[in-house]
Amino acid sequence: MEFDRIKEPAIAPKRRIKDYKEFTVAPKIKNLKQGARCRDCGYFVIGDAH
């Protein structure tokens, strides 16, 4: 599967300093298919050097 990278929308710093909520907007369900880009290679344990 090939999908283009989607940039996450972010909340402006001046707006987000008023609370401790997430500073990126959660993706829509249809955009979750972008996760297939990472799973496509089959290398599930990234950084495990044992």
Short mmCIF file of N, CA and C in Angstrom, two decimals:
data_model
loop_
_atom_site.label_atom_id
_atom_site.label_comp_id
_atom_site.label_asym_id
_atom_site.label_seq_id
_atom_site.Cartn_x
_atom_site.Cartn_y
_atom_site.Cartn_z
N MET A 1 0.84 -1.18 0.00
CA MET A 1 0.00 0.00 0.00
C MET A 1 0.88 1.24 0.00
N GLU A 2 0.48 2.20 -0.75
CA GLU A 2 1.21 3.47 -0.79
C GLU A 2 0.24 4.60 -0.46
N PHE A 3 0.61 5.40 0.52
CA PHE A 3 -0.20 6.55 0.91
C PHE A 3 0.71 7.76 1.05
N ASP A 4 0.21 8.91 0.69
CA ASP A 4 0.96 10.14 0.89
C ASP A 4 0.95 10.51 2.36
N ARG A 5 2.03 11.15 2.81
CA ARG A 5 2.11 11.59 4.20
C ARG A 5 1.15 12.75 4.42
N ILE A 6 0.43 12.71 5.53
CA ILE A 6 -0.53 13.75 5.88
C ILE A 6 0.03 14.53 7.07
N LYS A 7 0.14 15.83 6.94
CA LYS A 7 0.64 16.66 8.03
C LYS A 7 -0.46 16.85 9.07
N GLU A 8 -0.09 16.67 10.35
CA GLU A 8 -1.06 16.84 11.43
C GLU A 8 -1.33 18.31 11.67
N PRO A 9 -2.58 18.68 11.73
CA PRO A 9 -2.88 20.08 12.09
C PRO A 9 -2.55 20.29 13.57
N ALA A 10 -2.00 21.46 13.88
CA ALA A 10 -1.62 21.76 15.26
C ALA A 10 -2.34 23.01 15.74
N ILE A 11 -2.50 23.10 17.05
CA ILE A 11 -3.13 24.27 17.66
C ILE A 11 -2.03 25.30 17.92
N ALA A 12 -2.32 26.55 17.65
CA ALA A 12 -1.34 27.62 17.81
C ALA A 12 -0.84 27.71 19.26
N PRO A 13 0.45 27.98 19.47
CA PRO A 13 1.00 28.05 20.82
C PRO A 13 0.29 29.03 21.74
N LYS A 14 -0.08 30.20 21.26
CA LYS A 14 -0.76 31.18 22.11
C LYS A 14 -2.10 30.66 22.61
N ARG A 15 -2.73 29.82 21.83
CA ARG A 15 -4.02 29.25 22.24
C ARG A 15 -3.83 28.08 23.20
N ARG A 16 -2.79 27.29 22.98
CA ARG A 16 -2.65 26.08 23.80
C ARG A 16 -1.97 26.32 25.15
N ILE A 17 -1.39 27.50 25.39
CA ILE A 17 -0.77 27.74 26.69
C ILE A 17 -1.80 27.92 27.79
N LYS A 18 -3.06 28.01 27.42
CA LYS A 18 -4.12 28.21 28.41
C LYS A 18 -4.63 26.90 29.02
N ASP A 19 -4.20 25.76 28.49
CA ASP A 19 -4.63 24.48 29.03
C ASP A 19 -3.55 23.42 28.82
N TYR A 20 -3.82 22.22 29.25
CA TYR A 20 -2.87 21.13 29.10
C TYR A 20 -3.40 20.06 28.15
N LYS A 21 -4.21 20.45 27.21
CA LYS A 21 -4.77 19.50 26.26
C LYS A 21 -3.74 19.17 25.18
N GLU A 22 -4.07 18.21 24.34
CA GLU A 22 -3.20 17.84 23.23
C GLU A 22 -3.01 19.03 22.30
N PHE A 23 -1.83 19.14 21.69
CA PHE A 23 -1.59 20.26 20.80
C PHE A 23 -1.70 19.90 19.33
N THR A 24 -1.98 18.63 19.05
CA THR A 24 -2.30 18.24 17.68
C THR A 24 -3.75 17.77 17.66
N VAL A 25 -4.39 17.98 16.55
CA VAL A 25 -5.79 17.60 16.40
C VAL A 25 -5.86 16.12 16.03
N ALA A 26 -6.73 15.37 16.70
CA ALA A 26 -6.86 13.94 16.43
C ALA A 26 -7.27 13.69 14.98
N PRO A 27 -6.69 12.66 14.35
CA PRO A 27 -7.04 12.39 12.96
C PRO A 27 -8.45 11.82 12.82
N LYS A 28 -9.02 12.03 11.66
CA LYS A 28 -10.32 11.44 11.35
C LYS A 28 -10.11 9.96 11.05
N ILE A 29 -11.15 9.18 11.25
CA ILE A 29 -11.06 7.73 11.05
C ILE A 29 -10.53 7.39 9.65
N LYS A 30 -10.99 8.10 8.64
CA LYS A 30 -10.55 7.78 7.28
C LYS A 30 -9.06 8.05 7.08
N ASN A 31 -8.47 8.91 7.91
CA ASN A 31 -7.05 9.21 7.78
C ASN A 31 -6.16 8.24 8.55
N LEU A 32 -6.76 7.36 9.33
CA LEU A 32 -5.96 6.41 10.09
C LEU A 32 -5.26 5.39 9.19
N LYS A 33 -5.68 5.28 7.96
CA LYS A 33 -5.03 4.35 7.03
C LYS A 33 -3.58 4.75 6.79
N GLN A 34 -3.21 5.97 7.16
CA GLN A 34 -1.83 6.40 7.01
C GLN A 34 -0.90 5.52 7.84
N GLY A 35 -1.42 4.93 8.92
CA GLY A 35 -0.61 4.03 9.74
C GLY A 35 -0.10 2.84 8.95
N ALA A 36 -0.74 2.51 7.86
CA ALA A 36 -0.29 1.41 7.01
C ALA A 36 1.07 1.70 6.41
N ARG A 37 1.44 2.97 6.30
CA ARG A 37 2.75 3.32 5.77
C ARG A 37 3.85 2.73 6.65
N CYS A 38 3.66 2.77 7.97
CA CYS A 38 4.66 2.26 8.90
C CYS A 38 4.61 0.74 9.01
N ARG A 39 3.42 0.18 8.97
CA ARG A 39 3.28 -1.27 9.12
C ARG A 39 3.63 -2.02 7.83
N ASP A 40 3.68 -1.32 6.72
CA ASP A 40 3.87 -1.97 5.43
C ASP A 40 5.21 -2.69 5.34
N CYS A 41 6.24 -2.17 6.00
CA CYS A 41 7.56 -2.80 5.86
C CYS A 41 7.67 -4.08 6.69
N GLY A 42 6.81 -4.27 7.68
CA GLY A 42 6.84 -5.48 8.49
C GLY A 42 7.81 -5.43 9.65
N TYR A 43 8.49 -4.32 9.87
CA TYR A 43 9.43 -4.19 10.98
C TYR A 43 8.69 -3.58 12.16
N PHE A 44 8.15 -4.44 13.03
CA PHE A 44 7.25 -3.99 14.09
C PHE A 44 7.96 -3.51 15.35
N VAL A 45 9.15 -4.02 15.64
CA VAL A 45 9.83 -3.67 16.88
C VAL A 45 10.97 -2.71 16.56
N ILE A 46 10.66 -1.48 16.38
CA ILE A 46 11.67 -0.48 16.03
C ILE A 46 12.45 -0.11 17.28
N GLY A 47 13.76 -0.13 17.18
CA GLY A 47 14.62 0.25 18.29
C GLY A 47 14.96 -0.89 19.24
N ASP A 48 14.48 -2.09 19.00
CA ASP A 48 14.80 -3.22 19.86
C ASP A 48 16.09 -3.86 19.37
N ALA A 49 17.17 -3.63 20.08
CA ALA A 49 18.48 -4.11 19.63
C ALA A 49 18.94 -5.36 20.38
N HIS A 50 18.04 -6.13 20.95
CA HIS A 50 18.43 -7.32 21.72
C HIS A 50 18.88 -8.42 20.81
#
